[in-house]
Amino acid sequence: SYELTQPPSVSVSPGQTARITCSGDALPKKYAYWYQQKSGQAPVLVIYEDSKRPSGIPERFSGSSSGTMATLTISGAQVEDEADYYCYSTDTSGDHRVFGGGTKLTVL
Amino acid sequence: QVQLVESGGGVVQPGRSLRLSCEASGFTFSNYDMHWVRQAPGKGLEWVALIWFDGSNKNYADSVKGRFTISRDNSKNTLYLQMNSLRAEDTAVYYCAREDHGGPYYWGQGTLVTVSS
């Protein structure tokens, strides 16, 4: 079955740039999406179609994709950005959606 | 505003069945594809199933295919997940979500399913 691979954890100091990667064989052909989940809350979509930002999401969140890797970048990370981040995409058939294993972002 | 309210969770023995419901409001339910996504305690998100806006197409994760059935009643603005032959590894919070921007966008608060003897 199709898998998306993320690093388990990323740590940055406040104001630094955080980068979270997601690798998958179908990413050259399929969009990547990024979700933020804070403890005890439902996930929130922060990036869709590789690099677009839904309304209400701060400009410090951006996304990119190249080859088999998608990247979520948080420029000038803030303490409130501490959360688990998940990438999401589909396999080449489009029949199966999948989440990456998640990355715990620590900002301290 | 968009609201999704899941119900039907609880404790169930292995091998038994359970049906989850998700009542939608604040939007035209029949216009949108809908997902079920689950999260085991302390674990990551797992996509479970998708149903098209008109119910004409359904997709499932390999882990639930043949055991779970997603359905919808557009006249009742309600999404369902029929779960049969439940296993301990199905224990999770189950979220329903409305698709937008190409992925699950609006989420409910989830309902907990515990499979235990």
Short mmCIF file of N, CA, C and O in Angstrom, two decimals, chain A residues 10-63:
data_model
loop_
_atom_site.label_atom_id
_atom_site.label_comp_id
_atom_site.label_asym_id
_atom_site.label_seq_id
_atom_site.Cartn_x
_atom_site.Cartn_y
_atom_site.Cartn_z
N VAL A 10 10.71 17.60 14.55
CA VAL A 10 11.51 18.76 14.13
C VAL A 10 11.47 19.75 15.28
O VAL A 10 10.41 19.96 15.89
N SER A 11 12.60 20.36 15.56
CA SER A 11 12.68 21.31 16.66
C SER A 11 13.37 22.58 16.19
O SER A 11 14.42 22.53 15.52
N VAL A 12 12.78 23.74 16.51
CA VAL A 12 13.37 25.03 16.17
C VAL A 12 13.18 25.99 17.33
O VAL A 12 12.32 25.76 18.20
N SER A 13 13.95 27.06 17.33
CA SER A 13 13.75 28.14 18.30
C SER A 13 12.74 29.13 17.73
O SER A 13 12.59 29.23 16.51
N PRO A 14 12.05 29.86 18.61
CA PRO A 14 11.09 30.86 18.11
C PRO A 14 11.77 31.84 17.15
O PRO A 14 12.89 32.30 17.40
N GLY A 15 11.09 32.13 16.04
CA GLY A 15 11.62 33.04 15.04
C GLY A 15 12.43 32.37 13.95
O GLY A 15 12.69 32.97 12.90
N GLN A 16 12.82 31.13 14.18
CA GLN A 16 13.56 30.39 13.15
C GLN A 16 12.59 29.80 12.14
O GLN A 16 11.37 29.77 12.33
N THR A 17 13.15 29.30 11.04
CA THR A 17 12.34 28.65 10.01
C THR A 17 12.32 27.15 10.24
O THR A 17 13.36 26.51 10.39
N ALA A 18 11.09 26.61 10.26
CA ALA A 18 10.91 25.17 10.41
C ALA A 18 10.54 24.58 9.05
O ALA A 18 9.69 25.14 8.34
N ARG A 19 11.17 23.48 8.72
CA ARG A 19 10.85 22.77 7.48
C ARG A 19 10.53 21.32 7.80
O ARG A 19 11.30 20.64 8.46
N ILE A 20 9.37 20.89 7.30
CA ILE A 20 8.92 19.52 7.50
C ILE A 20 8.74 18.90 6.13
O ILE A 20 8.04 19.46 5.28
N THR A 21 9.35 17.74 5.94
CA THR A 21 9.31 17.10 4.63
C THR A 21 8.36 15.91 4.61
O THR A 21 8.03 15.33 5.66
N CYS A 22 7.95 15.56 3.41
CA CYS A 22 7.04 14.44 3.18
C CYS A 22 7.44 13.82 1.86
O CYS A 22 7.43 14.50 0.83
N SER A 23 7.78 12.54 1.89
CA SER A 23 8.20 11.90 0.65
C SER A 23 7.23 10.80 0.25
O SER A 23 6.72 10.05 1.11
N GLY A 24 6.99 10.70 -1.05
CA GLY A 24 6.08 9.69 -1.58
C GLY A 24 6.27 9.53 -3.07
O GLY A 24 6.45 10.54 -3.77
N ASP A 25 6.16 8.33 -3.55
CA ASP A 25 6.45 8.05 -4.95
C ASP A 25 5.48 8.75 -5.90
O ASP A 25 5.82 9.02 -7.06
N ALA A 26 4.26 9.01 -5.47
CA ALA A 26 3.25 9.60 -6.35
C ALA A 26 3.24 11.12 -6.32
O ALA A 26 2.50 11.75 -7.09
N LEU A 27 4.05 11.71 -5.46
CA LEU A 27 4.01 13.17 -5.32
C LEU A 27 4.36 13.94 -6.59
O LEU A 27 3.90 15.07 -6.77
N PRO A 28 5.17 13.38 -7.51
CA PRO A 28 5.37 14.13 -8.76
C PRO A 28 4.08 14.34 -9.55
O PRO A 28 4.00 15.25 -10.38
N LYS A 29 3.07 13.49 -9.32
CA LYS A 29 1.82 13.56 -10.07
C LYS A 29 0.62 13.96 -9.23
O LYS A 29 -0.43 14.30 -9.78
N LYS A 30 0.74 13.89 -7.92
CA LYS A 30 -0.38 14.17 -7.03
C LYS A 30 -0.04 15.31 -6.07
O LYS A 30 1.10 15.43 -5.63
N TYR A 31 -1.06 16.09 -5.75
CA TYR A 31 -0.86 17.20 -4.83
C TYR A 31 -0.60 16.73 -3.40
O TYR A 31 -1.08 15.66 -2.99
N ALA A 32 0.12 17.55 -2.66
CA ALA A 32 0.30 17.34 -1.23
C ALA A 32 -0.54 18.35 -0.46
O ALA A 32 -0.73 19.49 -0.91
N TYR A 33 -1.02 17.92 0.68
CA TYR A 33 -1.80 18.75 1.58
C TYR A 33 -1.15 18.63 2.96
O TYR A 33 -0.56 17.60 3.30
N TRP A 34 -1.29 19.69 3.76
CA TRP A 34 -0.69 19.69 5.09
C TRP A 34 -1.72 20.07 6.14
O TRP A 34 -2.48 21.03 5.96
N TYR A 35 -1.71 19.30 7.23
CA TYR A 35 -2.63 19.54 8.34
C TYR A 35 -1.85 19.79 9.62
O TYR A 35 -0.81 19.15 9.87
N GLN A 36 -2.38 20.69 10.41
CA GLN A 36 -1.86 20.98 11.75
C GLN A 36 -2.84 20.42 12.76
O GLN A 36 -4.04 20.65 12.64
N GLN A 37 -2.33 19.68 13.75
CA GLN A 37 -3.21 19.18 14.81
C GLN A 37 -2.59 19.49 16.17
O GLN A 37 -1.52 18.99 16.50
N LYS A 38 -3.28 20.31 16.92
CA LYS A 38 -2.87 20.58 18.28
C LYS A 38 -3.53 19.60 19.23
O LYS A 38 -4.56 18.99 18.90
N SER A 39 -2.93 19.44 20.39
CA SER A 39 -3.35 18.41 21.33
C SER A 39 -4.83 18.50 21.64
O SER A 39 -5.33 19.58 22.02
N GLY A 40 -5.54 17.40 21.46
CA GLY A 40 -6.96 17.33 21.81
C GLY A 40 -7.89 18.00 20.83
O GLY A 40 -9.09 18.11 21.11
N GLN A 41 -7.37 18.45 19.69
CA GLN A 41 -8.20 19.16 18.73
C GLN A 41 -8.26 18.41 17.40
O GLN A 41 -7.41 17.56 17.10
N ALA A 42 -9.25 18.74 16.60
CA ALA A 42 -9.34 18.19 15.25
C ALA A 42 -8.28 18.86 14.36
O ALA A 42 -7.84 19.98 14.64
N PRO A 43 -7.85 18.17 13.31
CA PRO A 43 -6.85 18.75 12.41
C PRO A 43 -7.39 19.98 11.68
O PRO A 43 -8.59 20.13 11.48
N VAL A 44 -6.45 20.83 11.27
CA VAL A 44 -6.74 22.04 10.51
C VAL A 44 -5.88 22.02 9.24
O VAL A 44 -4.67 21.80 9.32
N LEU A 45 -6.51 22.23 8.10
CA LEU A 45 -5.76 22.28 6.83
C LEU A 45 -5.00 23.60 6.76
O LEU A 45 -5.59 24.66 6.86
N VAL A 46 -3.68 23.53 6.54
CA VAL A 46 -2.88 24.75 6.46
C VAL A 46 -2.33 25.00 5.06
O VAL A 46 -2.02 26.13 4.70
N ILE A 47 -2.18 23.93 4.25
CA ILE A 47 -1.72 24.06 2.87
C ILE A 47 -2.48 23.04 2.03
O ILE A 47 -2.62 21.87 2.42
N TYR A 48 -2.96 23.48 0.86
CA TYR A 48 -3.57 22.54 -0.08
C TYR A 48 -2.95 22.70 -1.46
O TYR A 48 -2.36 23.73 -1.77
N GLU A 49 -3.09 21.67 -2.26
CA GLU A 49 -2.52 21.66 -3.63
C GLU A 49 -1.08 22.16 -3.63
O GLU A 49 -0.74 23.08 -4.38
N ASP A 50 -0.28 21.56 -2.82
CA ASP A 50 1.17 21.79 -2.68
C ASP A 50 1.54 23.10 -2.00
O ASP A 50 2.44 23.14 -1.17
N SER A 51 0.87 24.20 -2.40
CA SER A 51 1.40 25.49 -1.98
C SER A 51 0.35 26.56 -1.71
O SER A 51 0.72 27.72 -1.47
N LYS A 52 -0.91 26.21 -1.74
CA LYS A 52 -1.96 27.21 -1.53
C LYS A 52 -2.37 27.23 -0.07
O LYS A 52 -2.41 26.21 0.59
N ARG A 53 -2.72 28.42 0.38
CA ARG A 53 -3.04 28.61 1.79
C ARG A 53 -4.53 28.93 1.93
O ARG A 53 -5.02 29.89 1.32
N PRO A 54 -5.27 28.15 2.74
CA PRO A 54 -6.68 28.49 2.97
C PRO A 54 -6.80 29.83 3.68
O PRO A 54 -5.86 30.29 4.34
N SER A 55 -7.97 30.42 3.54
CA SER A 55 -8.18 31.69 4.23
C SER A 55 -8.05 31.49 5.74
O SER A 55 -8.46 30.47 6.28
N GLY A 56 -7.44 32.47 6.37
CA GLY A 56 -7.27 32.41 7.82
C GLY A 56 -5.97 31.80 8.28
O GLY A 56 -5.66 31.87 9.48
N ILE A 57 -5.24 31.21 7.37
CA ILE A 57 -3.94 30.62 7.73
C ILE A 57 -2.86 31.69 7.57
O ILE A 57 -2.76 32.32 6.52
N PRO A 58 -2.03 31.88 8.59
CA PRO A 58 -1.01 32.94 8.53
C PRO A 58 -0.04 32.76 7.36
O PRO A 58 0.26 31.64 6.95
N GLU A 59 0.46 33.88 6.87
CA GLU A 59 1.36 33.86 5.72
C GLU A 59 2.68 33.15 6.00
O GLU A 59 3.39 32.76 5.06
N ARG A 60 3.03 32.97 7.27
CA ARG A 60 4.29 32.29 7.57
C ARG A 60 4.26 30.81 7.18
O ARG A 60 5.30 30.17 7.13
N PHE A 61 3.06 30.30 6.91
CA PHE A 61 2.95 28.91 6.44
C PHE A 61 3.02 28.89 4.91
O PHE A 61 2.25 29.58 4.24
N SER A 62 3.93 28.10 4.37
CA SER A 62 4.02 27.95 2.93
C SER A 62 4.37 26.51 2.58
O SER A 62 4.86 25.75 3.42
N GLY A 63 4.10 26.14 1.33
CA GLY A 63 4.37 24.78 0.91
C GLY A 63 5.01 24.75 -0.45
O GLY A 63 4.85 25.67 -1.25
#
